[in-house]
Short mmCIF file of the C-alpha atoms (twelve columns), coordinates in Angstrom:
data_MODEL
# 
_entry.id   MODEL 
# 
loop_
_atom_site.group_PDB 
_atom_site.id 
_atom_site.type_symbol 
_atom_site.label_atom_id 
_atom_site.label_alt_id 
_atom_site.label_comp_id 
_atom_site.label_asym_id 
_atom_site.label_seq_id 
_atom_site.Cartn_x 
_atom_site.Cartn_y 
_atom_site.Cartn_z 
_atom_site.pdbx_PDB_model_num 
ATOM 1   C CA . UNK A 1   -43.353 14.988  -24.705 1 
ATOM 2   C CA . UNK A 2   -42.564 11.643  -26.375 1 
ATOM 3   C CA . UNK A 3   -38.839 12.416  -26.257 1 
ATOM 4   C CA . UNK A 4   -39.057 13.273  -22.556 1 
ATOM 5   C CA . UNK A 5   -41.008 10.087  -21.862 1 
ATOM 6   C CA . UNK A 6   -38.418 7.981   -23.672 1 
ATOM 7   C CA . UNK A 7   -35.663 9.755   -21.771 1 
ATOM 8   C CA . UNK A 8   -37.404 8.999   -18.486 1 
ATOM 9   C CA . UNK A 9   -37.842 5.302   -19.327 1 
ATOM 10  C CA . UNK A 10  -34.206 5.103   -20.425 1 
ATOM 11  C CA . UNK A 11  -33.037 6.630   -17.145 1 
ATOM 12  C CA . UNK A 12  -35.129 4.158   -15.155 1 
ATOM 13  C CA . UNK A 13  -33.777 1.212   -17.130 1 
ATOM 14  C CA . UNK A 14  -30.127 2.256   -16.912 1 
ATOM 15  C CA . UNK A 15  -30.182 3.132   -13.219 1 
ATOM 16  C CA . UNK A 16  -32.152 0.026   -12.312 1 
ATOM 17  C CA . UNK A 17  -29.860 -2.250  -14.308 1 
ATOM 18  C CA . UNK A 18  -26.735 -0.690  -12.813 1 
ATOM 19  C CA . UNK A 19  -27.932 -0.959  -9.217  1 
ATOM 20  C CA . UNK A 20  -29.292 -4.483  -9.632  1 
ATOM 21  C CA . UNK A 21  -26.077 -5.709  -11.255 1 
ATOM 22  C CA . UNK A 22  -23.837 -4.059  -8.668  1 
ATOM 23  C CA . UNK A 23  -25.804 -5.301  -5.660  1 
ATOM 24  C CA . UNK A 24  -26.116 -8.814  -7.091  1 
ATOM 25  C CA . UNK A 25  -22.345 -9.049  -7.540  1 
ATOM 26  C CA . UNK A 26  -21.637 -7.679  -4.064  1 
ATOM 27  C CA . UNK A 27  -24.026 -10.197 -2.500  1 
ATOM 28  C CA . UNK A 28  -22.519 -13.108 -4.446  1 
ATOM 29  C CA . UNK A 29  -18.953 -12.082 -3.554  1 
ATOM 30  C CA . UNK A 30  -19.734 -11.474 0.126   1 
ATOM 31  C CA . UNK A 31  -17.774 -13.810 2.354   1 
ATOM 32  C CA . UNK A 32  -14.953 -14.353 -0.124  1 
ATOM 33  C CA . UNK A 33  -11.694 -14.017 1.808   1 
ATOM 34  C CA . UNK A 34  -9.244  -15.813 -0.440  1 
ATOM 35  C CA . UNK A 35  -7.655  -18.874 1.134   1 
ATOM 36  C CA . UNK A 36  -9.088  -18.157 4.542   1 
ATOM 37  C CA . UNK A 37  -12.368 -19.359 6.019   1 
ATOM 38  C CA . UNK A 38  -13.381 -17.391 9.125   1 
ATOM 39  C CA . UNK A 39  -15.448 -20.327 10.401  1 
ATOM 40  C CA . UNK A 40  -12.205 -22.213 11.018  1 
ATOM 41  C CA . UNK A 41  -10.664 -19.676 13.383  1 
ATOM 42  C CA . UNK A 42  -11.672 -17.934 16.627  1 
ATOM 43  C CA . UNK A 43  -12.964 -14.535 15.482  1 
ATOM 44  C CA . UNK A 44  -14.914 -12.048 17.535  1 
ATOM 45  C CA . UNK A 45  -18.340 -11.384 16.115  1 
ATOM 46  C CA . UNK A 46  -19.595 -7.936  15.161  1 
ATOM 47  C CA . UNK A 47  -23.086 -7.547  13.745  1 
ATOM 48  C CA . UNK A 48  -23.265 -3.780  14.104  1 
ATOM 49  C CA . UNK A 49  -23.458 -2.222  10.660  1 
ATOM 50  C CA . UNK A 50  -21.697 1.013   11.670  1 
ATOM 51  C CA . UNK A 51  -19.013 -0.374  13.976  1 
ATOM 52  C CA . UNK A 52  -15.541 0.828   13.000  1 
ATOM 53  C CA . UNK A 53  -13.381 -1.241  15.354  1 
ATOM 54  C CA . UNK A 54  -10.973 -4.047  14.503  1 
ATOM 55  C CA . UNK A 55  -13.775 -6.453  15.391  1 
ATOM 56  C CA . UNK A 56  -14.791 -6.822  11.755  1 
ATOM 57  C CA . UNK A 57  -17.216 -9.753  11.984  1 
ATOM 58  C CA . UNK A 58  -15.771 -11.874 9.198   1 
ATOM 59  C CA . UNK A 59  -17.969 -14.794 10.269  1 
ATOM 60  C CA . UNK A 60  -21.091 -13.035 8.924   1 
ATOM 61  C CA . UNK A 61  -20.176 -11.117 5.776   1 
ATOM 62  C CA . UNK A 62  -23.724 -9.864  5.149   1 
ATOM 63  C CA . UNK A 63  -25.692 -7.933  7.751   1 
ATOM 64  C CA . UNK A 64  -28.852 -5.913  7.263   1 
ATOM 65  C CA . UNK A 65  -30.875 -3.246  9.000   1 
ATOM 66  C CA . UNK A 66  -34.611 -3.303  8.461   1 
ATOM 67  C CA . UNK A 67  -36.471 -0.116  7.606   1 
ATOM 68  C CA . UNK A 68  -35.256 1.792   10.637  1 
ATOM 69  C CA . UNK A 69  -34.915 5.549   10.761  1 
ATOM 70  C CA . UNK A 70  -31.472 6.887   9.965   1 
ATOM 71  C CA . UNK A 71  -30.218 7.105   13.548  1 
ATOM 72  C CA . UNK A 72  -27.022 5.036   13.344  1 
ATOM 73  C CA . UNK A 73  -23.845 7.008   12.876  1 
ATOM 74  C CA . UNK A 74  -22.918 5.846   9.380   1 
ATOM 75  C CA . UNK A 75  -26.314 6.430   7.736   1 
ATOM 76  C CA . UNK A 76  -27.994 9.283   9.576   1 
ATOM 77  C CA . UNK A 77  -29.154 10.664  6.225   1 
ATOM 78  C CA . UNK A 78  -30.981 7.459   5.261   1 
ATOM 79  C CA . UNK A 79  -34.482 7.692   3.806   1 
ATOM 80  C CA . UNK A 80  -36.944 6.626   6.512   1 
ATOM 81  C CA . UNK A 81  -38.567 3.240   5.925   1 
ATOM 82  C CA . UNK A 82  -35.809 1.867   3.692   1 
ATOM 83  C CA . UNK A 83  -33.230 -0.815  4.418   1 
ATOM 84  C CA . UNK A 84  -29.443 -0.872  4.839   1 
ATOM 85  C CA . UNK A 85  -27.287 -3.654  3.396   1 
ATOM 86  C CA . UNK A 86  -23.749 -4.267  4.725   1 
ATOM 87  C CA . UNK A 87  -21.255 -6.443  2.817   1 
ATOM 88  C CA . UNK A 88  -17.783 -7.700  3.782   1 
ATOM 89  C CA . UNK A 89  -15.492 -9.339  1.254   1 
ATOM 90  C CA . UNK A 90  -12.043 -9.414  -0.324  1 
ATOM 91  C CA . UNK A 91  -11.088 -8.833  -3.953  1 
ATOM 92  C CA . UNK A 92  -10.572 -11.778 -6.283  1 
ATOM 93  C CA . UNK A 93  -7.456  -10.145 -7.719  1 
ATOM 94  C CA . UNK A 94  -4.269  -10.283 -5.697  1 
ATOM 95  C CA . UNK A 95  -2.421  -7.196  -4.505  1 
ATOM 96  C CA . UNK A 96  1.332   -7.407  -5.023  1 
ATOM 97  C CA . UNK A 97  2.245   -4.617  -2.600  1 
ATOM 98  C CA . UNK A 98  -0.354  -3.199  -0.183  1 
ATOM 99  C CA . UNK A 99  0.902   0.379   -0.056  1 
ATOM 100 C CA . UNK A 100 -2.280  2.486   -0.197  1 
ATOM 101 C CA . UNK A 101 -2.545  3.797   3.356   1 
ATOM 102 C CA . UNK A 102 -6.249  4.632   2.976   1 
ATOM 103 C CA . UNK A 103 -7.274  1.057   2.113   1 
ATOM 104 C CA . UNK A 104 -7.519  -2.161  4.097   1 
ATOM 105 C CA . UNK A 105 -5.930  -5.419  2.976   1 
ATOM 106 C CA . UNK A 106 -6.385  -9.037  3.989   1 
ATOM 107 C CA . UNK A 107 -3.497  -11.497 3.926   1 
ATOM 108 C CA . UNK A 108 -4.592  -15.065 4.489   1 
ATOM 109 C CA . UNK A 109 -3.638  -18.717 4.068   1 
ATOM 110 C CA . UNK A 110 -5.316  -22.077 4.398   1 
ATOM 111 C CA . UNK A 111 -5.510  -23.325 7.968   1 
ATOM 112 C CA . UNK A 112 -3.632  -26.577 8.543   1 
ATOM 113 C CA . UNK A 113 -6.030  -28.694 10.655  1 
ATOM 114 C CA . UNK A 114 -3.065  -30.507 12.247  1 
ATOM 115 C CA . UNK A 115 -1.814  -27.286 13.827  1 
ATOM 116 C CA . UNK A 116 -3.150  -24.953 16.478  1 
ATOM 117 C CA . UNK A 117 -5.681  -22.570 14.880  1 
ATOM 118 C CA . UNK A 118 -4.348  -19.806 17.103  1 
ATOM 119 C CA . UNK A 119 -1.392  -19.648 14.708  1 
ATOM 120 C CA . UNK A 120 -1.211  -16.462 12.637  1 
ATOM 121 C CA . UNK A 121 -3.401  -17.378 9.659   1 
ATOM 122 C CA . UNK A 122 -4.596  -13.954 8.551   1 
ATOM 123 C CA . UNK A 123 -3.815  -10.264 8.907   1 
ATOM 124 C CA . UNK A 124 -6.292  -7.464  8.266   1 
ATOM 125 C CA . UNK A 125 -4.604  -4.074  8.320   1 
ATOM 126 C CA . UNK A 126 -4.122  -0.812  6.432   1 
ATOM 127 C CA . UNK A 127 -1.755  -0.494  3.510   1 
ATOM 128 C CA . UNK A 128 1.868   0.168   4.376   1 
ATOM 129 C CA . UNK A 129 1.644   -1.859  7.581   1 
ATOM 130 C CA . UNK A 130 4.522   -4.135  8.598   1 
ATOM 131 C CA . UNK A 131 2.036   -6.726  9.848   1 
ATOM 132 C CA . UNK A 132 1.732   -8.581  6.541   1 
ATOM 133 C CA . UNK A 133 4.068   -11.444 7.485   1 
ATOM 134 C CA . UNK A 134 1.779   -14.468 7.070   1 
ATOM 135 C CA . UNK A 135 3.540   -17.257 5.116   1 
ATOM 136 C CA . UNK A 136 2.250   -20.308 3.292   1 
ATOM 137 C CA . UNK A 137 2.576   -23.693 4.990   1 
ATOM 138 C CA . UNK A 138 4.402   -25.469 2.161   1 
ATOM 139 C CA . UNK A 139 7.183   -23.178 0.982   1 
ATOM 140 C CA . UNK A 140 7.132   -20.326 3.545   1 
ATOM 141 C CA . UNK A 141 6.492   -17.802 0.784   1 
ATOM 142 C CA . UNK A 142 4.333   -14.770 1.529   1 
ATOM 143 C CA . UNK A 143 0.624   -15.581 1.690   1 
ATOM 144 C CA . UNK A 144 -1.791  -13.966 -0.758  1 
ATOM 145 C CA . UNK A 145 -2.859  -10.363 -0.110  1 
ATOM 146 C CA . UNK A 146 -6.153  -8.920  -1.312  1 
ATOM 147 C CA . UNK A 147 -7.874  -5.601  -0.794  1 
ATOM 148 C CA . UNK A 148 -10.576 -5.917  1.857   1 
ATOM 149 C CA . UNK A 149 -13.943 -4.203  1.507   1 
ATOM 150 C CA . UNK A 150 -16.505 -3.398  4.143   1 
ATOM 151 C CA . UNK A 151 -19.369 -1.519  2.492   1 
ATOM 152 C CA . UNK A 152 -22.892 -0.364  3.193   1 
ATOM 153 C CA . UNK A 153 -25.619 0.463   0.690   1 
ATOM 154 C CA . UNK A 154 -28.712 2.569   1.366   1 
ATOM 155 C CA . UNK A 155 -31.036 5.255   -0.007  1 
ATOM 156 C CA . UNK A 156 -30.246 8.775   1.117   1 
ATOM 157 C CA . UNK A 157 -33.102 11.093  2.113   1 
ATOM 158 C CA . UNK A 158 -32.750 12.920  -1.209  1 
ATOM 159 C CA . UNK A 159 -33.609 9.638   -3.032  1 
ATOM 160 C CA . UNK A 160 -30.026 9.001   -4.115  1 
ATOM 161 C CA . UNK A 161 -28.757 5.440   -3.696  1 
ATOM 162 C CA . UNK A 162 -25.260 5.544   -2.172  1 
ATOM 163 C CA . UNK A 163 -22.320 3.366   -1.210  1 
ATOM 164 C CA . UNK A 164 -19.990 3.919   1.752   1 
ATOM 165 C CA . UNK A 165 -16.858 1.978   2.644   1 
ATOM 166 C CA . UNK A 166 -14.544 1.718   5.642   1 
ATOM 167 C CA . UNK A 167 -11.247 3.446   4.875   1 
ATOM 168 C CA . UNK A 168 -8.298  4.568   6.998   1 
ATOM 169 C CA . UNK A 169 -8.020  8.192   8.071   1 
ATOM 170 C CA . UNK A 170 -4.642  10.055  8.108   1 
ATOM 171 C CA . UNK A 171 -3.941  8.578   11.554  1 
ATOM 172 C CA . UNK A 172 -4.493  5.046   10.261  1 
ATOM 173 C CA . UNK A 173 -7.794  4.631   12.109  1 
ATOM 174 C CA . UNK A 174 -10.904 3.192   10.438  1 
ATOM 175 C CA . UNK A 175 -13.570 5.663   9.350   1 
ATOM 176 C CA . UNK A 176 -16.449 5.710   6.900   1 
ATOM 177 C CA . UNK A 177 -15.809 7.247   3.500   1 
ATOM 178 C CA . UNK A 178 -17.976 9.959   2.028   1 
ATOM 179 C CA . UNK A 179 -21.099 8.653   0.339   1 
ATOM 180 C CA . UNK A 180 -20.567 7.622   -3.281  1 
ATOM 181 C CA . UNK A 181 -23.725 8.393   -5.322  1 
ATOM 182 C CA . UNK A 182 -24.777 5.475   -7.523  1 
ATOM 183 C CA . UNK A 183 -28.218 6.392   -8.890  1 
ATOM 184 C CA . UNK A 184 -30.937 9.031   -8.544  1 
ATOM 185 C CA . UNK A 185 -34.656 8.608   -8.152  1 
ATOM 186 C CA . UNK A 186 -34.708 5.622   -5.763  1 
ATOM 187 C CA . UNK A 187 -37.958 5.682   -3.786  1 
ATOM 188 C CA . UNK A 188 -37.489 2.514   -1.761  1 
ATOM 189 C CA . UNK A 189 -35.000 -0.281  -1.049  1 
ATOM 190 C CA . UNK A 190 -36.156 -3.427  0.712   1 
ATOM 191 C CA . UNK A 191 -34.123 -6.545  1.511   1 
ATOM 192 C CA . UNK A 192 -35.297 -9.974  2.694   1 
ATOM 193 C CA . UNK A 193 -32.899 -12.561 4.087   1 
ATOM 194 C CA . UNK A 194 -33.204 -16.345 4.050   1 
ATOM 195 C CA . UNK A 195 -31.756 -18.330 6.962   1 
ATOM 196 C CA . UNK A 196 -31.020 -22.044 7.156   1 
ATOM 197 C CA . UNK A 197 -31.954 -23.242 10.645  1 
ATOM 198 C CA . UNK A 198 -32.049 -26.942 9.730   1 
ATOM 199 C CA . UNK A 199 -28.484 -27.229 8.437   1 
ATOM 200 C CA . UNK A 200 -29.436 -28.441 4.948   1 
ATOM 201 C CA . UNK A 201 -28.213 -25.389 2.970   1 
ATOM 202 C CA . UNK A 202 -31.791 -24.383 2.107   1 
ATOM 203 C CA . UNK A 203 -33.447 -21.251 3.474   1 
ATOM 204 C CA . UNK A 204 -36.436 -22.106 5.658   1 
ATOM 205 C CA . UNK A 205 -36.817 -18.898 7.702   1 
ATOM 206 C CA . UNK A 206 -37.140 -15.482 6.066   1 
ATOM 207 C CA . UNK A 207 -36.635 -12.183 7.857   1 
ATOM 208 C CA . UNK A 208 -36.405 -8.514  6.950   1 
ATOM 209 C CA . UNK A 209 -33.021 -7.964  8.551   1 
ATOM 210 C CA . UNK A 210 -32.089 -6.730  12.019  1 
ATOM 211 C CA . UNK A 211 -35.169 -5.437  13.748  1 
ATOM 212 C CA . UNK A 212 -33.537 -5.881  17.140  1 
ATOM 213 C CA . UNK A 213 -36.159 -8.387  18.301  1 
ATOM 214 C CA . UNK A 214 -34.362 -10.714 18.199  1 
ATOM 215 C CA . UNK A 215 -31.105 -10.341 16.275  1 
ATOM 216 C CA . UNK A 216 -30.952 -12.888 13.421  1 
ATOM 217 C CA . UNK A 217 -28.150 -15.450 13.439  1 
ATOM 218 C CA . UNK A 218 -26.250 -14.091 10.445  1 
ATOM 219 C CA . UNK A 219 -23.947 -17.123 10.331  1 
ATOM 220 C CA . UNK A 220 -26.914 -19.146 8.988   1 
ATOM 221 C CA . UNK A 221 -27.717 -16.754 6.126   1 
ATOM 222 C CA . UNK A 222 -27.978 -18.538 2.749   1 
ATOM 223 C CA . UNK A 223 -30.027 -16.206 0.512   1 
ATOM 224 C CA . UNK A 224 -30.707 -12.517 -0.058  1 
ATOM 225 C CA . UNK A 225 -33.555 -10.954 -2.026  1 
ATOM 226 C CA . UNK A 226 -33.802 -7.229  -2.680  1 
ATOM 227 C CA . UNK A 227 -36.245 -4.891  -4.397  1 
ATOM 228 C CA . UNK A 228 -35.637 -1.379  -5.695  1 
ATOM 229 C CA . UNK A 229 -38.486 1.048   -6.324  1 
ATOM 230 C CA . UNK A 230 -37.370 3.781   -8.684  1 
ATOM 231 C CA . UNK A 231 -38.930 6.851   -10.229 1 
ATOM 232 C CA . UNK A 232 -37.934 8.816   -13.300 1 
ATOM 233 C CA . UNK A 233 -37.199 12.471  -12.741 1 
ATOM 234 C CA . UNK A 234 -39.138 13.294  -15.925 1 
ATOM 235 C CA . UNK A 235 -42.612 14.461  -14.855 1 
ATOM 236 C CA . UNK A 236 -44.783 12.558  -17.336 1 
ATOM 237 C CA . UNK A 237 -43.366 9.160   -16.402 1 
ATOM 238 C CA . UNK A 238 -43.226 10.026  -12.702 1 
ATOM 239 C CA . UNK A 239 -46.902 10.985  -12.544 1 
ATOM 240 C CA . UNK A 240 -48.047 7.647   -13.974 1 
ATOM 241 C CA . UNK A 241 -45.918 5.761   -11.425 1 
ATOM 242 C CA . UNK A 242 -47.306 7.757   -8.528  1 
ATOM 243 C CA . UNK A 243 -50.889 6.713   -9.265  1 
ATOM 244 C CA . UNK A 244 -50.273 3.042   -8.451  1 
ATOM 245 C CA . UNK A 245 -50.059 0.829   -5.392  1 
ATOM 246 C CA . UNK A 246 -46.817 -1.125  -5.590  1 
ATOM 247 C CA . UNK A 247 -45.744 -4.294  -3.773  1 
ATOM 248 C CA . UNK A 248 -42.151 -4.070  -2.476  1 
ATOM 249 C CA . UNK A 249 -41.408 -7.442  -0.864  1 
ATOM 250 C CA . UNK A 250 -43.564 -7.374  2.283   1 
ATOM 251 C CA . UNK A 251 -44.663 -3.754  1.864   1 
ATOM 252 C CA . UNK A 252 -47.577 -2.370  -0.139  1 
ATOM 253 C CA . UNK A 253 -46.823 1.223   -1.015  1 
ATOM 254 C CA . UNK A 254 -49.576 3.589   -2.126  1 
ATOM 255 C CA . UNK A 255 -47.862 6.463   -3.843  1 
ATOM 256 C CA . UNK A 256 -49.597 9.849   -3.440  1 
ATOM 257 C CA . UNK A 257 -51.621 11.210  -6.352  1 
# 
């Protein structure tokens, strides 16, 4: 019994550490697009988590869904009452030749404020495309290319925490990848977002994501807080957890005896 209990605690610690580290990094890196700032160019907005069109919403790289049932197309298997976190970002490392036809890449350069911002300053396309022709202002060399990521994170209805990412199908059209399992035993995932409505870079309004009434202004997002509730699959540890009432951000969860 002691060995099983230790095994259960070890599983909780490892899974919790892995998920927390991964999500923290994704949140910190969200909005990184290399030399390009989407606030300096006319970009169509897209706050829909599951949208697959070219309207990628670079001007709000983090979008959330609050505790809705899994009715949207890209997370129909989501555990009811848990949140969905969507992240958009580019890699820090450069890509020499974007040839993977299943991945998306972003080529971008700094915008010269003395020129018309309608100039071609960025390209977002699948690997192998001939569209990557953006050049730097100074020496006309090819602008930097980075792999582009558009991911969602959520808890599946079998209590597995998963990651999905937009990829290109064989026809070159955007589609959601299969779910990538990250950790078992996740009972709940809650996210709270801090918005700066006074333009001082400090969060003064906190919301639980997109409830649809009304839609938050994601361009003013400055902070993200998340909580994971996890349970060991080993029975002895699991039974002790289930006898407690647990605070998960704004929710108080009474686990069944």
